[in-house]
Short mmCIF file of C-alpha atoms in Angstrom, two decimals:
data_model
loop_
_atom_site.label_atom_id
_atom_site.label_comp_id
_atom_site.label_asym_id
_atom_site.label_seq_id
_atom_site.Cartn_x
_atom_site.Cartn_y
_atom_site.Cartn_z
CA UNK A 1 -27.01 -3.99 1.63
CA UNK A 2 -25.68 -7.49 3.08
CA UNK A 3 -22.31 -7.06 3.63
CA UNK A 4 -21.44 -10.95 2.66
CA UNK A 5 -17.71 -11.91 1.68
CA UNK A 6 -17.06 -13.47 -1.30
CA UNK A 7 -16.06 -16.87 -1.81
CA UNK A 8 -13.19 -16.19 -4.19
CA UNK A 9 -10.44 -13.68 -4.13
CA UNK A 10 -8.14 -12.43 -6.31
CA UNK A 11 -4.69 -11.09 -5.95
CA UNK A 12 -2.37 -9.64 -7.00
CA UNK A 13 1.21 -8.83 -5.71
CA UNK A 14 3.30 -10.90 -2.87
CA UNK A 15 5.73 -8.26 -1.85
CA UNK A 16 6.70 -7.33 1.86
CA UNK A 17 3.08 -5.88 2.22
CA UNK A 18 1.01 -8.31 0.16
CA UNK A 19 2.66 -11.46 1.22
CA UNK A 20 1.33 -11.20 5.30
CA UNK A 21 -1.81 -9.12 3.88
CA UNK A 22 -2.51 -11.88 2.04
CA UNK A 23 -1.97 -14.63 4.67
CA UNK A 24 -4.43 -12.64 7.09
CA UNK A 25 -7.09 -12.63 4.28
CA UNK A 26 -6.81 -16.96 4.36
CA UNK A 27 -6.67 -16.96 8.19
CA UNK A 28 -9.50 -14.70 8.50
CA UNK A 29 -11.88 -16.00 5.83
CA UNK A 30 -13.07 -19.51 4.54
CA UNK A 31 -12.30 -17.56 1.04
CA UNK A 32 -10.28 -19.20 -1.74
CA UNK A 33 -7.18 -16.87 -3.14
CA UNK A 34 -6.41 -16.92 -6.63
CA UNK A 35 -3.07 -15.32 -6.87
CA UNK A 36 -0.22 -13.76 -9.35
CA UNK A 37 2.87 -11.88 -9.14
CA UNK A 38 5.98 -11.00 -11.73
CA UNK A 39 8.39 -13.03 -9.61
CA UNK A 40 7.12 -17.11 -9.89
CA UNK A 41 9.19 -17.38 -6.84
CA UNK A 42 7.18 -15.66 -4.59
CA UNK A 43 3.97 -17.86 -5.85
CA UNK A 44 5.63 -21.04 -5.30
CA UNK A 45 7.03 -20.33 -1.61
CA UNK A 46 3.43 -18.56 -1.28
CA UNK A 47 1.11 -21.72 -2.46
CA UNK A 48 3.70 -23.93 -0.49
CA UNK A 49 2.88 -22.56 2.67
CA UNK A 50 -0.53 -21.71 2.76
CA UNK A 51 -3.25 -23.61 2.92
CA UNK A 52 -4.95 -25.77 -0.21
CA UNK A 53 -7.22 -22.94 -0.76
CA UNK A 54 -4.82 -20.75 -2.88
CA UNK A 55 -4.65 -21.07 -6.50
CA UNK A 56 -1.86 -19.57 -8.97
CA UNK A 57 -2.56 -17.51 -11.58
CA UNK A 58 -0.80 -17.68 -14.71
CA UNK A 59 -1.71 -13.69 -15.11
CA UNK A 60 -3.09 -10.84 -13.66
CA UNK A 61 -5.85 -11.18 -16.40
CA UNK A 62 -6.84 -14.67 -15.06
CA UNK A 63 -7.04 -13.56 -10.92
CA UNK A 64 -9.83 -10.74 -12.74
CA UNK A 65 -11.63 -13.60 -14.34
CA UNK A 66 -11.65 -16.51 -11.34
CA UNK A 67 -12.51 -14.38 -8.33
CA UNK A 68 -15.33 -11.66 -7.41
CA UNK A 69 -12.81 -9.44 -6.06
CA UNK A 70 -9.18 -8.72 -7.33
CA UNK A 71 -6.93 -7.17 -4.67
CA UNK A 72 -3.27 -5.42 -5.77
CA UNK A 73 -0.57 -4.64 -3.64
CA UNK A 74 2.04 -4.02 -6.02
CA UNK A 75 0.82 -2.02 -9.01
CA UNK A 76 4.13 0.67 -9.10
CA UNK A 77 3.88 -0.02 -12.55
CA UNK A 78 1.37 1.99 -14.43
CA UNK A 79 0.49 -0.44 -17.84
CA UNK A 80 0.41 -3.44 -14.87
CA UNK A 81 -2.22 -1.16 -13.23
CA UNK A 82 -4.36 -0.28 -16.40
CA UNK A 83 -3.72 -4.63 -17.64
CA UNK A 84 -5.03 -5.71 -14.58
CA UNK A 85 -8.18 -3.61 -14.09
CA UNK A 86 -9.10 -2.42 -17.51
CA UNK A 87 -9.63 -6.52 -18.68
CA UNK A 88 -11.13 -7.01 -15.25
CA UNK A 89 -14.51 -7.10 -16.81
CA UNK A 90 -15.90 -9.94 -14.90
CA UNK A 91 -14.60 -8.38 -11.22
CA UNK A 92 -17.35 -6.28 -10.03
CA UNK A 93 -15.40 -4.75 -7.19
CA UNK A 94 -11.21 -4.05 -7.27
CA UNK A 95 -9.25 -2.79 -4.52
CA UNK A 96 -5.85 -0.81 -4.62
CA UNK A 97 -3.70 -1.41 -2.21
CA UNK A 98 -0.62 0.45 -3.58
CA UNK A 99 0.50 3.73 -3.51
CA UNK A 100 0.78 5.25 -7.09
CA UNK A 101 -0.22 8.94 -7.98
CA UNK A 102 -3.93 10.13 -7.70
CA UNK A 103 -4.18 11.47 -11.36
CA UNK A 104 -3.60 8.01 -12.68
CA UNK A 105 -5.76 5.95 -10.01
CA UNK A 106 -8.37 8.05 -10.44
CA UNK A 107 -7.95 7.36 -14.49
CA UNK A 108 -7.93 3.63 -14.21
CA UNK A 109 -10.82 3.77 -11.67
CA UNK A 110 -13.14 5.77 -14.25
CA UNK A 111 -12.14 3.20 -17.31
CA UNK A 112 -12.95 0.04 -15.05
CA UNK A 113 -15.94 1.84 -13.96
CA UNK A 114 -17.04 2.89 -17.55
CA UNK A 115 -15.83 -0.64 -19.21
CA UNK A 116 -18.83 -2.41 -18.98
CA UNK A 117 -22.36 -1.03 -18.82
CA UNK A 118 -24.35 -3.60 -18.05
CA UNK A 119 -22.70 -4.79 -15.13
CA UNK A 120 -20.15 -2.16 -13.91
CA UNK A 121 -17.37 -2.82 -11.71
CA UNK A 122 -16.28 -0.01 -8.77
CA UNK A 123 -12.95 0.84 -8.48
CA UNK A 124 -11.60 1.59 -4.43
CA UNK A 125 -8.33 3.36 -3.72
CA UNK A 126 -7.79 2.13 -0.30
CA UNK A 127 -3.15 2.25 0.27
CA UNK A 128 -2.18 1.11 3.82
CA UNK A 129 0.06 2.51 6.64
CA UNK A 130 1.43 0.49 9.75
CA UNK A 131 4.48 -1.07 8.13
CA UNK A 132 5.39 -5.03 7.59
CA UNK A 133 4.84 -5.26 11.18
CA UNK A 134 1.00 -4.10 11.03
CA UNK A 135 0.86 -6.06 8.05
CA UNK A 136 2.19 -9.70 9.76
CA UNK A 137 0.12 -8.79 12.75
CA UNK A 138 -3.14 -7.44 11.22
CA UNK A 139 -3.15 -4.07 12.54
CA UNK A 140 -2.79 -1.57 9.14
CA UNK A 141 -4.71 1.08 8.66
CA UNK A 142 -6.85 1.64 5.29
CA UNK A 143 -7.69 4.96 3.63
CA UNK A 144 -10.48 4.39 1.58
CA UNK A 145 -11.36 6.74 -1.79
CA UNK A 146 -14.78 5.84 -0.89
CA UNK A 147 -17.61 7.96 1.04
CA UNK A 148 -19.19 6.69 4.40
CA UNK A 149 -22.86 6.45 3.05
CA UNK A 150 -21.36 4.52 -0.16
CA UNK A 151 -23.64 1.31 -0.53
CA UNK A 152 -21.22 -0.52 -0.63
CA UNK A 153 -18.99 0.29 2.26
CA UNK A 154 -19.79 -2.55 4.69
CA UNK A 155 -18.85 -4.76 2.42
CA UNK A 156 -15.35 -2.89 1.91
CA UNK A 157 -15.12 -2.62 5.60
CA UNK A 158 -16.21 -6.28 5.73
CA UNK A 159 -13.24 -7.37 3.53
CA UNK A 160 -10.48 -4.79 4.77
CA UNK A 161 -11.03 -5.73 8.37
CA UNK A 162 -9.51 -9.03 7.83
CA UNK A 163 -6.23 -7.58 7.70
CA UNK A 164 -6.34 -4.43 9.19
CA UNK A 165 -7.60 -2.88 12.56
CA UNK A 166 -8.76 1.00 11.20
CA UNK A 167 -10.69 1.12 8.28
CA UNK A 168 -11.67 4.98 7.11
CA UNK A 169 -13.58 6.48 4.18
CA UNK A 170 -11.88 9.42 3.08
CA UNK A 171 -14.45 10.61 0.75
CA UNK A 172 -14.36 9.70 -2.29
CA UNK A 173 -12.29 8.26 -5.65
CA UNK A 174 -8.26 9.46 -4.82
CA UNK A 175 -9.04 10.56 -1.41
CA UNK A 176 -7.39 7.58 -0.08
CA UNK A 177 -4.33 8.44 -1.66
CA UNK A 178 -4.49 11.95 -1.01
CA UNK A 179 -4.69 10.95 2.85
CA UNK A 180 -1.88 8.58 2.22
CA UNK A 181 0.19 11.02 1.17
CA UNK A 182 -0.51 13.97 3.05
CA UNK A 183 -0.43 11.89 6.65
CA UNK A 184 2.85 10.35 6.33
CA UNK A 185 4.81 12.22 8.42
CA UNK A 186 2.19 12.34 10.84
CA UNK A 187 2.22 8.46 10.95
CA UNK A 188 6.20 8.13 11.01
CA UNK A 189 6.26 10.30 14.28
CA UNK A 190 3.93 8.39 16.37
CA UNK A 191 4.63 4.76 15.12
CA UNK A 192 7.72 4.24 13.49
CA UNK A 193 9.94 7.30 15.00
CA UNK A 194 13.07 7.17 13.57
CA UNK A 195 14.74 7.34 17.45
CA UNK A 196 15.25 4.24 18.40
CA UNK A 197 13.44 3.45 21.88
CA UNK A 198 10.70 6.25 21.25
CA UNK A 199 8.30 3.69 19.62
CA UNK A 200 9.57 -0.34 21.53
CA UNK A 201 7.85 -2.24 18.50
CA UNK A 202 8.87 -0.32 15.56
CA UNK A 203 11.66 -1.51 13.34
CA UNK A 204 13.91 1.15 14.88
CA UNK A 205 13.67 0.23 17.99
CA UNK A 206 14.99 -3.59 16.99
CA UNK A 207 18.23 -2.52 14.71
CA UNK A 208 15.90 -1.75 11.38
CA UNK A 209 15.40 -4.93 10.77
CA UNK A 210 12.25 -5.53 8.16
CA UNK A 211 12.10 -1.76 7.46
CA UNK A 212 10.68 0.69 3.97
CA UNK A 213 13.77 0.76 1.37
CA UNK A 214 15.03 3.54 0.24
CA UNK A 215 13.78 3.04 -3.12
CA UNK A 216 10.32 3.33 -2.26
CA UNK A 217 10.86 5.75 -0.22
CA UNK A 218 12.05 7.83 -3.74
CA UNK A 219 8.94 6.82 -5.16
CA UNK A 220 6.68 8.27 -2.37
CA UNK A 221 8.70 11.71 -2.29
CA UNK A 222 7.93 11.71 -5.83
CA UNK A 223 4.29 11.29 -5.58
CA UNK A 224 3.85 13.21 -2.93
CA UNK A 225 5.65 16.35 -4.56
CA UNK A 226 3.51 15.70 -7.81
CA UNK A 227 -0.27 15.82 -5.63
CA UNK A 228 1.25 18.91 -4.17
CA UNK A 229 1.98 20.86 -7.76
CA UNK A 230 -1.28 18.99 -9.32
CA UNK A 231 -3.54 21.45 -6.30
CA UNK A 232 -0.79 24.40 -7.19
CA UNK A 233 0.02 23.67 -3.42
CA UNK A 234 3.74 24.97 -2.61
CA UNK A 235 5.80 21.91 -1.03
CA UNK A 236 9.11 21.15 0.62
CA UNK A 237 10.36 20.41 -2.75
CA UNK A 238 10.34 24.30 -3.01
CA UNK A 239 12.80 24.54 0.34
CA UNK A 240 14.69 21.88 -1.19
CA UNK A 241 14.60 20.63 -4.61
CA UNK A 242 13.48 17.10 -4.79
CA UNK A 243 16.30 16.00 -7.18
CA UNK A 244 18.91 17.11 -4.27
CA UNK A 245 16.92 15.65 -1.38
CA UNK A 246 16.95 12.46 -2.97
CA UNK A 247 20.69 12.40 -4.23
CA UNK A 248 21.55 13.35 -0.60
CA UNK A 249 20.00 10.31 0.15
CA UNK A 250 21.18 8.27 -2.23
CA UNK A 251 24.78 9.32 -0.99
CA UNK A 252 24.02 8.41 2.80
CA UNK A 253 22.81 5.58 3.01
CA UNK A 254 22.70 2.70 0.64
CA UNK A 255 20.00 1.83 -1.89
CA UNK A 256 18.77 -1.92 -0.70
CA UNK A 257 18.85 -0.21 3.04
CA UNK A 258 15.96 1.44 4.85
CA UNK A 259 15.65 4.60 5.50
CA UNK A 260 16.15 4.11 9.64
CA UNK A 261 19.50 4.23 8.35
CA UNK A 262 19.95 7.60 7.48
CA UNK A 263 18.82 8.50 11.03
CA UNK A 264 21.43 5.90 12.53
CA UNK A 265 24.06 6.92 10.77
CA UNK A 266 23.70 10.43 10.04
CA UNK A 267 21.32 12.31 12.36
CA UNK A 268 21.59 10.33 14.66
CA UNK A 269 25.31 11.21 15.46
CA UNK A 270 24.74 14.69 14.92
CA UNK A 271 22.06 14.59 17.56
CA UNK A 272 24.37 13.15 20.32
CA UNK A 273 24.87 15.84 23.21
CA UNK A 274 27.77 17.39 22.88
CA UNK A 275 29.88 19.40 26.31
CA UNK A 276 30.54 23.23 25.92
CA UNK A 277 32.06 25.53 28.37
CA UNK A 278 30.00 28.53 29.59
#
């Protein structure tokens, strides 16, 4: 199958993630962007400072009906999610860029999917790790809820590698969540350790500056600790109950901070050496 990129995209969200994901899709391709977010803001600055190829959307429904390919990066919101996809009739491919619980991606996947007979769309989970950094730069991974022999996987890879370095297939519909969620820590070790110096390019390493918040932090602890009871699997929340972890954390640091924070100010001064006497 030619693995062609289409002329028109759509998208949706402009947040710390989608804003440079979005700029690396115009640098990368002679594409046009049709785009829409909540905050009219962001659409302005956006359309200001990119090039005369993007358009704004007055709605999420209208980036679905101008483009062959609708894009989200900011679909917390589960009715935004099921608006943007469900009336997507005319999109015959959508990608997910955002990291919202399997049960429900895997729902709105099987309703775009099933919306239209005649001509029906496919639905890819594919969230992102690397941070605003990887994003600005080009260098995210994707985890794809699609299979390697899928038809149409070079075209996904095709599309994905204009803003990120690693693209995987994880399988299949809500693997690329489930690899989201289960790899985090993994990820947070080896390229954005909380100890500042262990990783030179990471946020930490340059006073936190441009790091996760807290809040979405929450909202990741959350999903991750629902995957884990949807498989029966038992979880840290067991250890420690998720309500506690995340009113400790609420307490140490403050909510519009990241989390480096809590390393900075907390761990990290109980991990200072201390003198004893033998």
């Amino acid at each position: 199958m030619s693995a062609f990129l289409p002329e028109r995209f759509g998208w949706v969200g402009l947040g710390a993630m989608g804003w440079p994901m979005a700029n690396q899709l115009l640098k990368n391709t002679s594409a046009n962007l049709v785009i829409f977010d909540v905050e009219r803001s962001l659409l302005d600055r956006f359309a200001r400072e990119a090039s005369d190829r993007v358009e704004i959307a007055s709605s999420a429904r209208q980036v679905a009906d101008e483009s062959a390919s609708s894009r989200g990066t900011r679909l917390e919101d589960v009715h935004r999610l099921v608006n943007i996809t469900i009336f997507a009739l005319s999109v015959n491919k959508a990608f997910d860029s955002s990291t919202i619980d399997i049960r429900t991606s895997i729902a709105v996947g099987e309703a775009v999917m099933n919306s239209n007979a005649e001509n029906p769309a496919r639905f890819y989970d594919c969230p992102v790790s690397g941070g605003t950094a990887g994003a600005a730069k080009g260098t995210i991974t994707f985890m794809v809820g699609a299979a390697a022999d899928d038809p149409w996987f070079p075209l996904i890879h095709n599309i994905l590698s204009t803003m990120g370095k690693s693209i995987n297939p994880m399988g299949g519909k809500g693997l690329g969540l489930a690899a989201k969620l289960r790899s985090a820590a993994n990820w947070v070790n080896s390229t954005i350790n909380p100890v500042p110096g262990v990783c030179p390019e990471a946020v930490t390493s340059k006073d936190y500056e441009g790091g996760f918040k807290i809040q979405l932090m929450e909202k990741d602890m959350r999903l991750a600790a629902e995957a884990a009871r949807g498989v029966e699997l038992r979880s840290f929340s067991e250890i420690l109950p998720l309500e506690r972890t995340l009113l400790l954390l609420r307490i140490l640091t403050i909510a519009t901070e990241i989390h480096g924070l809590f390393y900075r100010n907390v761990l990290g001064e109980l991990a200072k050496p201390v003198g004893f006497v033998e």
